[in-house]
CSV table of C-alpha atoms and ligand atoms in Angstrom, one decimal:
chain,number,residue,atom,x,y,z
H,1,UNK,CA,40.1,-7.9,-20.9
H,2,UNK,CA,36.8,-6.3,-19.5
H,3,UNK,CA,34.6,-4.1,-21.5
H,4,UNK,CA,33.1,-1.1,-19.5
H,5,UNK,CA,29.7,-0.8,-19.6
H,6,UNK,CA,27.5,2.5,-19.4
H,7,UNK,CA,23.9,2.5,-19.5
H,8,UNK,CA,20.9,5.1,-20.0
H,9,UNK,CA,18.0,4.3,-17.9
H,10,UNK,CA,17.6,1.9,-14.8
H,11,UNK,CA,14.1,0.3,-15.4
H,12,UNK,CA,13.6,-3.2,-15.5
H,13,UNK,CA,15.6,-4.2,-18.8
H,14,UNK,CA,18.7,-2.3,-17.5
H,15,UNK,CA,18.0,-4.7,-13.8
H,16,UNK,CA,17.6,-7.6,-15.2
H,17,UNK,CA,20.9,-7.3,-17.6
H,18,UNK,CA,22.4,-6.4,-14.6
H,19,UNK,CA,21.4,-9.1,-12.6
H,20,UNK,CA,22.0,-11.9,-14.8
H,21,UNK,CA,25.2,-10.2,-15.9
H,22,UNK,CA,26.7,-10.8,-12.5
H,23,UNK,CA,24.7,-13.9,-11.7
H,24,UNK,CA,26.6,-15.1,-15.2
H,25,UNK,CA,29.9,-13.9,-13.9
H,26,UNK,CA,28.9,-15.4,-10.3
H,27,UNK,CA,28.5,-18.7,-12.5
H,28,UNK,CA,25.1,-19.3,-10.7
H,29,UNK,CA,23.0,-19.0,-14.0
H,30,UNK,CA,22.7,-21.0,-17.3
H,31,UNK,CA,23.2,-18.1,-20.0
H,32,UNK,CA,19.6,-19.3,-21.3
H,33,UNK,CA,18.4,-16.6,-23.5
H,34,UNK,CA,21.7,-15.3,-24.5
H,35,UNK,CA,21.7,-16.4,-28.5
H,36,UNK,CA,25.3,-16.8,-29.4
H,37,UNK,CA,26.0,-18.8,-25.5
H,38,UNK,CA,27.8,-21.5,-26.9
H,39,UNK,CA,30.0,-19.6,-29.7
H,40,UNK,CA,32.9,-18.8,-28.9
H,41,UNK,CA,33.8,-14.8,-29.1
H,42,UNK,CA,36.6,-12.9,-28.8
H,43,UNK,CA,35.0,-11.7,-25.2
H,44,UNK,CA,33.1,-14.2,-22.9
H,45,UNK,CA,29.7,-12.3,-20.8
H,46,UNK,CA,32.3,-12.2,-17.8
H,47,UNK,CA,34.5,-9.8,-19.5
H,48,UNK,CA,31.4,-7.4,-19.1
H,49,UNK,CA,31.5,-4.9,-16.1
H,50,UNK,CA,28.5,-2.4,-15.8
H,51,UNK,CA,30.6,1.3,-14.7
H,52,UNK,CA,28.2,4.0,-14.9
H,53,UNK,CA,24.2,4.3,-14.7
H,54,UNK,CA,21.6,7.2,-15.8
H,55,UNK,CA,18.0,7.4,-14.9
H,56,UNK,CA,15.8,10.5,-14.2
H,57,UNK,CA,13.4,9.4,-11.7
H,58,UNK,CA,13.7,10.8,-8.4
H,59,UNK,CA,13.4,7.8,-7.1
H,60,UNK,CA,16.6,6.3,-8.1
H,61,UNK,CA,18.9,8.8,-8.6
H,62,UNK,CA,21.4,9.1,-6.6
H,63,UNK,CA,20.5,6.0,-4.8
H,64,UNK,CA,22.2,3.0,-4.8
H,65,UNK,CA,22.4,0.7,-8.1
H,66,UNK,CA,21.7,-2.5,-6.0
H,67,UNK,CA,19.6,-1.0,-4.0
H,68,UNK,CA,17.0,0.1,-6.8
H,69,UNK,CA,17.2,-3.1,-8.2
H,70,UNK,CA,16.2,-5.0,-5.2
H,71,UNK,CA,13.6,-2.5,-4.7
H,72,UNK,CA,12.2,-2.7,-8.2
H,73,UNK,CA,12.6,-6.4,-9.1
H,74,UNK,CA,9.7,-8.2,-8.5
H,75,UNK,CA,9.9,-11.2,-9.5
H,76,UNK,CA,12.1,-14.0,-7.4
H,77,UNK,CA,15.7,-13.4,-8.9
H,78,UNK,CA,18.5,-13.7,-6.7
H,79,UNK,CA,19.9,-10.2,-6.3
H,80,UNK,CA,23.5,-10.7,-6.3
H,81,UNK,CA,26.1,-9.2,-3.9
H,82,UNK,CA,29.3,-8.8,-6.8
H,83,UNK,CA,26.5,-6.2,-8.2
H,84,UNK,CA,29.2,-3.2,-8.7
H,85,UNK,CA,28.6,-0.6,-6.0
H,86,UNK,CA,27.4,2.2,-7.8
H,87,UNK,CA,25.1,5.3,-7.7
H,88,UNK,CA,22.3,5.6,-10.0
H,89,UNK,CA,24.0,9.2,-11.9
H,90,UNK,CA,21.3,12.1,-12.9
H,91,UNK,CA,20.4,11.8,-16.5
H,92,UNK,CA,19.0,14.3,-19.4
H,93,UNK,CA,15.5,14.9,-19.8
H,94,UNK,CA,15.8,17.7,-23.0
H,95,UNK,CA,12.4,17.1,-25.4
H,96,UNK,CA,11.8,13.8,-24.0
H,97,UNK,CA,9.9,14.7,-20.9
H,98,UNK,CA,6.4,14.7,-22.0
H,99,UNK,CA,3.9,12.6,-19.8
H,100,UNK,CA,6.7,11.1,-17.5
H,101,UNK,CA,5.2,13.2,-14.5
H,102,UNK,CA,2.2,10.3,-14.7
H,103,UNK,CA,4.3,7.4,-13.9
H,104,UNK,CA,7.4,9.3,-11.7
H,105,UNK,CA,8.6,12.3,-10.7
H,106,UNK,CA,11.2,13.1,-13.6
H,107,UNK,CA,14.3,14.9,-12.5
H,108,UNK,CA,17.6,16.2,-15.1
H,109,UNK,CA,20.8,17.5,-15.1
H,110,UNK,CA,19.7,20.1,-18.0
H,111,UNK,CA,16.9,21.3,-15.8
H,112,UNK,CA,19.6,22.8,-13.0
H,113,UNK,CA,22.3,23.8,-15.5
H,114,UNK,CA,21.2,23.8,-19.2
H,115,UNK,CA,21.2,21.2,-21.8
H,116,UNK,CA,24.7,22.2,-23.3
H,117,UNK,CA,26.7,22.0,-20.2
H,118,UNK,CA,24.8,18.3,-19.1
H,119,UNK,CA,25.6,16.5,-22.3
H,120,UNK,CA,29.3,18.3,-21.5
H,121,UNK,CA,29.0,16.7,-18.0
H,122,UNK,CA,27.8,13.3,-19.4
H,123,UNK,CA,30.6,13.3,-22.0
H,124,UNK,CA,32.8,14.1,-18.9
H,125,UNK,CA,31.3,10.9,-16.9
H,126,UNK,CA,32.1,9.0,-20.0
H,127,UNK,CA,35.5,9.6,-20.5
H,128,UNK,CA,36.2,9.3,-17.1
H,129,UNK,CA,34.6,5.6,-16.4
H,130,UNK,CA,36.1,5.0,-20.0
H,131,UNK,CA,33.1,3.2,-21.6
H,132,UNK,CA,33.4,0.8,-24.0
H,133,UNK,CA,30.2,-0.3,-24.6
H,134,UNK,CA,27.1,2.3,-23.7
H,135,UNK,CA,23.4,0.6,-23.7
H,136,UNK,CA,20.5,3.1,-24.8
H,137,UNK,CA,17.4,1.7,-22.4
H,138,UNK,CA,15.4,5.2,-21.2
H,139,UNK,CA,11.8,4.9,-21.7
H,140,UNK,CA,10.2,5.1,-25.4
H,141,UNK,CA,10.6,8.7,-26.4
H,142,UNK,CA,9.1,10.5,-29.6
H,143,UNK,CA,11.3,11.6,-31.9
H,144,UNK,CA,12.2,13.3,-34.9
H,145,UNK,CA,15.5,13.0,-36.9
H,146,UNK,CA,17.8,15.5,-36.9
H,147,UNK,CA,18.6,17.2,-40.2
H,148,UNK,CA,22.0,17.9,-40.2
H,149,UNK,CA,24.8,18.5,-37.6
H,150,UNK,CA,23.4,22.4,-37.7
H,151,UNK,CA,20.1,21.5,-36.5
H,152,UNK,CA,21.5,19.1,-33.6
H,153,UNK,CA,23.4,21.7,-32.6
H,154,UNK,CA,20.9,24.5,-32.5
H,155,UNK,CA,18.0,22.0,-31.0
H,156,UNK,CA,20.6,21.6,-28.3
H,157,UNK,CA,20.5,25.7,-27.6
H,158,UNK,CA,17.0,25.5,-27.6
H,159,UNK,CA,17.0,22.7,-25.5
H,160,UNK,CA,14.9,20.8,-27.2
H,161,UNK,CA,16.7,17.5,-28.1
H,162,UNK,CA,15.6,14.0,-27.4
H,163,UNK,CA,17.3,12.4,-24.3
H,164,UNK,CA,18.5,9.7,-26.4
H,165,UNK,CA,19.9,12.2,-29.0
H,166,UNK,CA,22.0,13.6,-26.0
H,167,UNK,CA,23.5,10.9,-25.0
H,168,UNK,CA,24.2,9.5,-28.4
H,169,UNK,CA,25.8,13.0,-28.9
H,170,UNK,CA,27.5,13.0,-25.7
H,171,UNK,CA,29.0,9.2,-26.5
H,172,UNK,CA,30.0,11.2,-29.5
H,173,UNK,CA,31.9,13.6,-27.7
H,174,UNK,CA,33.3,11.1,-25.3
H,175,UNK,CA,35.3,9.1,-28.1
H,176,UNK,CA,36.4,12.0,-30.1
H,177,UNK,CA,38.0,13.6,-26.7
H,178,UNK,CA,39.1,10.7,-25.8
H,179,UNK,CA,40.5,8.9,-29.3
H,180,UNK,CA,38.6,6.0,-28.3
H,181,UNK,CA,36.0,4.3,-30.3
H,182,UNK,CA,32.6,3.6,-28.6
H,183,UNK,CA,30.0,1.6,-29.3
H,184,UNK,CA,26.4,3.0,-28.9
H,185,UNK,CA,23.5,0.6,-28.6
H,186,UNK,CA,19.8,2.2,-29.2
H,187,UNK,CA,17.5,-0.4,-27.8
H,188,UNK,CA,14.6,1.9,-28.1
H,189,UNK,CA,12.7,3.1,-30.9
H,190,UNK,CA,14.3,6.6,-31.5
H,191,UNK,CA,15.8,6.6,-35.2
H,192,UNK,CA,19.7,6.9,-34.5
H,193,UNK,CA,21.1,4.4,-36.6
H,194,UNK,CA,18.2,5.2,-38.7
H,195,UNK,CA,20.0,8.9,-39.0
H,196,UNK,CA,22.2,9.8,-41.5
H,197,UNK,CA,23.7,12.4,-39.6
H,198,UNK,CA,24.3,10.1,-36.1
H,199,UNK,CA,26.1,7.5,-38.4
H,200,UNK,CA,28.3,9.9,-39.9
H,201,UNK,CA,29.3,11.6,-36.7
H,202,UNK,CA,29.7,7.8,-35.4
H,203,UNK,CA,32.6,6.8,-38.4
H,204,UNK,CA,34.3,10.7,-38.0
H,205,UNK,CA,34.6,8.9,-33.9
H,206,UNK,CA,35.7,5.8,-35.4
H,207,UNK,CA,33.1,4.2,-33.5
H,208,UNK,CA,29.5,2.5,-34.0
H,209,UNK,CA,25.6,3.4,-33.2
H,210,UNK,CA,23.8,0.3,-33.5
H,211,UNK,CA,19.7,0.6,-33.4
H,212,UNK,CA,16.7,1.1,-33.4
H,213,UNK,CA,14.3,-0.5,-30.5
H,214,UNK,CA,15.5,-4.4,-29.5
H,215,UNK,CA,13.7,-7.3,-31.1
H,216,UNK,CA,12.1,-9.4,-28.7
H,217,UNK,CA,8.9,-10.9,-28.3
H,218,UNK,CA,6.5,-10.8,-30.5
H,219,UNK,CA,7.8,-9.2,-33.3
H,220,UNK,CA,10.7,-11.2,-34.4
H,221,UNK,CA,7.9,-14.4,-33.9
H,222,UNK,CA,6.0,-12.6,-36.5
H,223,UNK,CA,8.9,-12.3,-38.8
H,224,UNK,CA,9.7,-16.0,-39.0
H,225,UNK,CA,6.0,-16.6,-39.5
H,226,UNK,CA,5.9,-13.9,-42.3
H,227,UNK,CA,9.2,-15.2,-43.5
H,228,UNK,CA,7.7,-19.5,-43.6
H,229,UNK,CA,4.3,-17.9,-45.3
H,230,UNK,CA,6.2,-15.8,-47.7
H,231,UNK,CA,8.5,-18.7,-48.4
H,232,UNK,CA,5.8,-20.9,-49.7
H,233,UNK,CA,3.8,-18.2,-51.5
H,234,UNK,CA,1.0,-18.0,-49.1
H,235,UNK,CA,-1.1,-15.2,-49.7
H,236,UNK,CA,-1.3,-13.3,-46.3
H,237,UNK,CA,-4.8,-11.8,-45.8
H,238,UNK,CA,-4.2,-10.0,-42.8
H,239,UNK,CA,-2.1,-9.9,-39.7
H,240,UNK,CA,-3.5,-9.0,-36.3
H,241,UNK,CA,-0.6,-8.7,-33.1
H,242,UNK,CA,-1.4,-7.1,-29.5
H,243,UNK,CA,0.4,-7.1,-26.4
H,244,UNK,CA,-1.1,-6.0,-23.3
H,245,UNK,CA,1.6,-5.9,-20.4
H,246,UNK,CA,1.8,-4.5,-16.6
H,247,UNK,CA,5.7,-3.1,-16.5
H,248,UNK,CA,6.2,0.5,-16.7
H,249,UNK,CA,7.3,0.2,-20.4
H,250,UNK,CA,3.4,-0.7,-21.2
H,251,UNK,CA,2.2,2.4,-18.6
H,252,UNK,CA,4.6,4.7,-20.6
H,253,UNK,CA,3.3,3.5,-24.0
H,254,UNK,CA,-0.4,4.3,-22.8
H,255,UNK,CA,0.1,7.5,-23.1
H,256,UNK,CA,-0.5,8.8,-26.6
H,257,UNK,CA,2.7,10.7,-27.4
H,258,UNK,CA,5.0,8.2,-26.1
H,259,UNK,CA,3.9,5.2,-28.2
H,260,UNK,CA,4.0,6.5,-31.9
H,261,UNK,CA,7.7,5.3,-32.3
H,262,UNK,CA,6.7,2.0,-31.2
H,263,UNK,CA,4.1,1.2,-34.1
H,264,UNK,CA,6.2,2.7,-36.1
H,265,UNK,CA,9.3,0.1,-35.8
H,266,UNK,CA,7.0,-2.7,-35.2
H,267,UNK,CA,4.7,-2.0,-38.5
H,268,UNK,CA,7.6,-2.2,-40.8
H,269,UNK,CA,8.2,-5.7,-41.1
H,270,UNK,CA,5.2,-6.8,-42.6
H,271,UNK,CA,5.7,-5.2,-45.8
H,272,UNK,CA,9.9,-5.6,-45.9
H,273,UNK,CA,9.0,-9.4,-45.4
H,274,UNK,CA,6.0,-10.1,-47.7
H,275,UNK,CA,6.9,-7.5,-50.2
H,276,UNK,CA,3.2,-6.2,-50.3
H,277,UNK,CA,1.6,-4.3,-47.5
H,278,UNK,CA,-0.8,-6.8,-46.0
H,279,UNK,CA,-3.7,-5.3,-44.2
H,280,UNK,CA,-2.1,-5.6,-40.0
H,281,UNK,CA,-2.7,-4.2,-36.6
H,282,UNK,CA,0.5,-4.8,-34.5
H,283,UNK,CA,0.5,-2.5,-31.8
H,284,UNK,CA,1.5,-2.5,-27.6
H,285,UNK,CA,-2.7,-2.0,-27.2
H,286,UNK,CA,-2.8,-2.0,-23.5
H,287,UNK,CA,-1.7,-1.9,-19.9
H,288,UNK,CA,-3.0,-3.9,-17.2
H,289,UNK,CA,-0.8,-3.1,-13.8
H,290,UNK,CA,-1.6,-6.8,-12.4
H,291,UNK,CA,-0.5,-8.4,-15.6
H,292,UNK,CA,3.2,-7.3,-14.2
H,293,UNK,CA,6.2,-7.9,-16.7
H,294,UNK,CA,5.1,-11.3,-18.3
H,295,UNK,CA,3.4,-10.0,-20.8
H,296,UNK,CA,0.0,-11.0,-22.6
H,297,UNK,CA,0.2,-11.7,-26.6
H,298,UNK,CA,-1.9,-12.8,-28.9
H,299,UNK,CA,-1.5,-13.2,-32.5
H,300,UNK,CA,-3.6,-14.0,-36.0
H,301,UNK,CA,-2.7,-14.8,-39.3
H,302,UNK,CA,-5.2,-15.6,-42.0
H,303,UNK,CA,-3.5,-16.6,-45.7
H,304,UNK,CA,-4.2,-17.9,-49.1
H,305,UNK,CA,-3.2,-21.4,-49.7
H,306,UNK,CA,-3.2,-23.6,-52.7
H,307,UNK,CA,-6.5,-24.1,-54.9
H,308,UNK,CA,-7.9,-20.6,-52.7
H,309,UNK,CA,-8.6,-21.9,-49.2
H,310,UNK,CA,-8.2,-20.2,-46.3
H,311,UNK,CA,-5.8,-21.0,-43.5
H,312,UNK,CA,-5.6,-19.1,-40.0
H,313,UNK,CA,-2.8,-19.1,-37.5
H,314,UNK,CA,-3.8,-17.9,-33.9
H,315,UNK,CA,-1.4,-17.9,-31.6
H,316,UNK,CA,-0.9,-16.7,-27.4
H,317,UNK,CA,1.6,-16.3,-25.0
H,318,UNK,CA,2.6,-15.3,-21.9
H,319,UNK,CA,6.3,-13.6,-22.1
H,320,UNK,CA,8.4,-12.2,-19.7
H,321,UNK,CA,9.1,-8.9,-21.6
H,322,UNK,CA,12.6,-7.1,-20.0
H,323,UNK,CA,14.2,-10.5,-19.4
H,324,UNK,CA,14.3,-11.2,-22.9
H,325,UNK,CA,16.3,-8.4,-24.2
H,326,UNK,CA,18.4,-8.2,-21.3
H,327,UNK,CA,19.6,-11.4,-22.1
H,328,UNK,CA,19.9,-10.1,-26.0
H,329,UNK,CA,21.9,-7.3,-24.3
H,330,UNK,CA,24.5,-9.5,-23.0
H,331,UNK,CA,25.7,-10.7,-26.5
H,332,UNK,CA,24.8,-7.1,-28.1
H,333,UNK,CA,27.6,-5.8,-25.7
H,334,UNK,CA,29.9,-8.4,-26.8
H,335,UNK,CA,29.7,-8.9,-30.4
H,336,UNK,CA,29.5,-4.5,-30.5
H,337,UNK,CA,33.0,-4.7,-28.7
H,338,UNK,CA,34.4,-7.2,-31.1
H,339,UNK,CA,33.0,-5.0,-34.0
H,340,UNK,CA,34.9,-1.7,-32.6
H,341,UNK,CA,38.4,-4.1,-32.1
H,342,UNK,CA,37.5,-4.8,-36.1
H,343,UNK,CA,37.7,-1.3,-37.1
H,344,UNK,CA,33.9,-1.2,-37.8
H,345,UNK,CA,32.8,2.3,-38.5
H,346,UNK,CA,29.3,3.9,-38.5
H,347,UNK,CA,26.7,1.1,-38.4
H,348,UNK,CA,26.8,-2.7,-38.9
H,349,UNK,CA,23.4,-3.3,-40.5
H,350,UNK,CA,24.3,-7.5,-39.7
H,351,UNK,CA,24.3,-6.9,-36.3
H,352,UNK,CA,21.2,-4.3,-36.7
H,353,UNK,CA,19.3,-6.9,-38.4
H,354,UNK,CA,19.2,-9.5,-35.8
H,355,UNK,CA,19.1,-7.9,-32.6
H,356,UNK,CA,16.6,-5.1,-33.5
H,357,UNK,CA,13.4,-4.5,-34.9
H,358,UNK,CA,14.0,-1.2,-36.9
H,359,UNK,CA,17.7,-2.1,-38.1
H,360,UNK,CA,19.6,1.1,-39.4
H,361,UNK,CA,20.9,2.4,-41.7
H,362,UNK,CA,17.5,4.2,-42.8
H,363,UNK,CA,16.0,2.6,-45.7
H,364,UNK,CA,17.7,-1.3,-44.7
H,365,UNK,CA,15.0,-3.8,-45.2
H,366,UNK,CA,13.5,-5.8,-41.9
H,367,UNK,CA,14.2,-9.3,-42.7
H,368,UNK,CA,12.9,-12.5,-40.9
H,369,UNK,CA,15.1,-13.6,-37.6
H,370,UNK,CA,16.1,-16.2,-39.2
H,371,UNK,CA,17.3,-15.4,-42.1
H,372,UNK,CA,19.0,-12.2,-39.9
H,373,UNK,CA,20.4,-14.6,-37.5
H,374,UNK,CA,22.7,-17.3,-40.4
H,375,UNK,CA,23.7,-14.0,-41.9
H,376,UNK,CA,25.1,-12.5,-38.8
H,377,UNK,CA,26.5,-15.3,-38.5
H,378,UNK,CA,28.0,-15.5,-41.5
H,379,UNK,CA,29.4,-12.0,-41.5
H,380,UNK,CA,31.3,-12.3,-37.9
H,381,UNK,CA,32.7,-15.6,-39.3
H,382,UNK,CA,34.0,-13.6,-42.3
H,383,UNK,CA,34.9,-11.0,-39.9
H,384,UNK,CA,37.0,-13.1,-37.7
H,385,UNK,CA,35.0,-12.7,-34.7
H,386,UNK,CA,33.1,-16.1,-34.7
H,387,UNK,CA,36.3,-18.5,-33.7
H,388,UNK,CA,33.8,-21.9,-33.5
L,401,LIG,N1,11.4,-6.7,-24.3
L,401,LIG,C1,11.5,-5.4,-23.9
L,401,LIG,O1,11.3,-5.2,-22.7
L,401,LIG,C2,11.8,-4.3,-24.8
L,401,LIG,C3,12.0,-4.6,-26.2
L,401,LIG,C4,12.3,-3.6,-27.1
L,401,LIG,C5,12.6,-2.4,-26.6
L,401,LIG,N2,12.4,-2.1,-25.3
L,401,LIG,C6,12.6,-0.7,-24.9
L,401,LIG,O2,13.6,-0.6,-23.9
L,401,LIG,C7,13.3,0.5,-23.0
L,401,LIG,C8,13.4,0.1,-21.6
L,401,LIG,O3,12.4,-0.9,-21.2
L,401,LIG,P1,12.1,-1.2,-19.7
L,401,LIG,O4,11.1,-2.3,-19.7
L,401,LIG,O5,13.3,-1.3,-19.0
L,401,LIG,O6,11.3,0.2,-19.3
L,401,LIG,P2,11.2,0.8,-17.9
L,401,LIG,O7,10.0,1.7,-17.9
L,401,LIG,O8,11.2,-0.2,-16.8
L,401,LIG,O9,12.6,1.6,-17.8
L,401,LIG,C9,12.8,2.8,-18.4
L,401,LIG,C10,13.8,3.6,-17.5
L,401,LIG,O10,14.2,4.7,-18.1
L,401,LIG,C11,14.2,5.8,-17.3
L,401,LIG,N3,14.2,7.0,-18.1
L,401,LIG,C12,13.2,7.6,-18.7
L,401,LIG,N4,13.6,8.7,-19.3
L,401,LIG,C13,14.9,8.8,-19.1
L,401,LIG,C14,15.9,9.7,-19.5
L,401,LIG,N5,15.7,10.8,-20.2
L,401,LIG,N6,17.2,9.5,-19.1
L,401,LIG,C15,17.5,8.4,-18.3
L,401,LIG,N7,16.6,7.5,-17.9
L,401,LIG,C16,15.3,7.7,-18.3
L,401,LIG,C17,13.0,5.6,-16.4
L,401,LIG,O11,13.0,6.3,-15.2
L,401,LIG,C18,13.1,4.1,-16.2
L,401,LIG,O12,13.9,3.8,-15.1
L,401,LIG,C19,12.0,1.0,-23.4
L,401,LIG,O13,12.1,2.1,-24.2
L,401,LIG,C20,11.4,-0.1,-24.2
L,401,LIG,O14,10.4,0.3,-25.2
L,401,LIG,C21,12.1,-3.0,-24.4
């Protein structure tokens, strides 16, 4: 039983899943940082096997998969050889290519023949390598919603849909051709299970799209502190969260019309949490190249406690950023392939809930991790899929 694996962007997320993926399969890692590691699933990590790959920078595509990675991976991971032997496919730029041209040189398929015929060609690639499982991780993109299947349609003559629309619409394609369902996992900020319109066009495929933007780091740490505070009727003053990293995710959120998803997503659980809007700052504030991909946070919390006082939190860390939702990604993959096998249709906000910070459908509440993670657990139990 293997599930087949497609993914949107090679950066360091999309490595380091890869790596560890076949270093897991290789049995030469401890699956530390993969959450549900010691359940027992209907598919084990080794049934995962990574068959296609999109990125846009000239760099990589067309170049070998191991290749890049070895080039790319700088910290000391052992690259290894069972990595699948693979070239790096072009992907789609459409509306998404604004300020790429400061960190790459951005290449796409919709540039030499059209954005209509490239999500054709993708869909194509798809049903060819017969994905299961396809992982959303292209660089943060700005986004608006589409408004109804009409205006995907007509943004796609005008060529002005988000990359990450495309290829959800192209996964679309891919299991309706091919009677199939597919799982679609947004681990960036662009609202797709957060759109009415992709989740219907998901459950007409009999498949899922699970989203928005992957919760690692600091955010979901801020949850469970919201989630304790709130719990005890602490009176949260304010809330004040920066990161400042090196990786290329940080350089692409420096520039101003790339990062507005972000704040978006990570703004909305103070308020779905504490039920009032407490005065915060939680941004991605900065990039420092020499700060690399073990990122800087810092955090402060000032509340309300009994008889009026005043209690402050500070907390900082040092966190190695695409690491820790690559190893999220492992058990996303899983669990989303279990879910299809269920007959699960559209979106499954459970699933949403835990694993990323803007959980769809549009208008779900952000709940603490915690909380997120017993009710997951809960709901694969009930679904069958939890067997321990
Ligand atoms: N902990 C985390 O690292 C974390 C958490 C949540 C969300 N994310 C999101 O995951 C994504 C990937 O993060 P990363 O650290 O790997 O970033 P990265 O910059 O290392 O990689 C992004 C890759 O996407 C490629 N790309 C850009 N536009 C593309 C397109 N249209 N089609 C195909 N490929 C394209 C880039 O060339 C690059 O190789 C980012 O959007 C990030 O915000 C990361």
């Amino acid at each position: 039983m293997t599930i087949k694996v497609g993914i949107f962007g090679s950066g360091l997320v999309s490595m380091h899943y890869i790596t560890g993926l076949y270093r897991l399969r290789e049995g030469t890692l401890k699956p530390y940082g993969v959450p549900f590691a010691d359940f027992k699933l209907p598919y084990n990590f080794t049934d995962e096997e990574v068959v296609t790959v999109y990125d846009v920078d000239e760099d990589k595509v067309g170049h070998e998969l191991r290749e890049v990675i070895k080039r790319n991976i700088n910290v000391d991971v052992p690259i290894p050889d069972s990595i699948p032997q693979l070239k790096i496919k072009k992907g789609i730029l459409g509306g998404s290519s604004a300020g790429l041209d400061k960190i790459f040189k951005p290449i796409g398929l919709d540039q030499e023949i059209g954005l209509e015929d490239a999500i054709e060609e993708i869909t194509r690639d798809l049903k060819r390598s017969s994905v299961d499982v396809v992982l959303n991780l292209i660089s943060t993109e700005n986004v608006e919603d589409v408004k109804s299947v009409e205006d995907l349609k007509s943004r796609i003559k005008e060529g002005r849909l988000s990359a990450s629309q495309a290829y959800a619409f192209a996964t679309y394609l891919a299991a309706i051709d091919s009677k199939k369902p597919i799982a679609f996992v947004n681990f960036i900020p662009s609202p797709l299970a957060n759109s009415d319109v992709f989740v219907e066009l998901y459950k007409e495929a009999s498949s899922v799209i699970l989203g928005d933007d992957g919760a690692t780091g600091a955010t979901p740490l801020t949850a469970d502190l919201l989630e304790h505070l709130k719990e005890r009727n602490r009176y949260v003053r304010y809330i004040v969260q920066f990161n400042i990293g090196g990786n290329t995710d940080f350089l692409a959120l420096s520039i101003p019309e790339r990062n507005l998803m972000k704040e978006k997503t990570k703004s909305s659980i103070v308020k779905d949490i504490l039920g009032y809007d407490a005065p915060h700052y939680i941004k991605p504030t900065g990039y420092i190249k020499e700060i690399g991909d073990r990122k800087f946070v810092s955090m402060d919390i000032e509340w309300i406690t009994f008889n009026g006082l005043i209690d402050e939190l500070i907390v900082n860390m040092r966190i190695n950023d695409s690491p820790a939702l690559a190893g999220l990604a492992v058990d996303a993959v899983r669990i989303s392939k279990a879910l299809l096998d269920k007959g699960e249709r559209g979106t499954v906000y459970e699933f949403n809930a835990f694993f990323m910070k803007n959980p769809g459908p549009k208008h779900m509440p952000n709940i603490s991790r915690i909380r997120a993670y017993y009710n997951l657990l809960e709901y694969l139990k009930k679904r069958e899929i939890l067997m321990n």
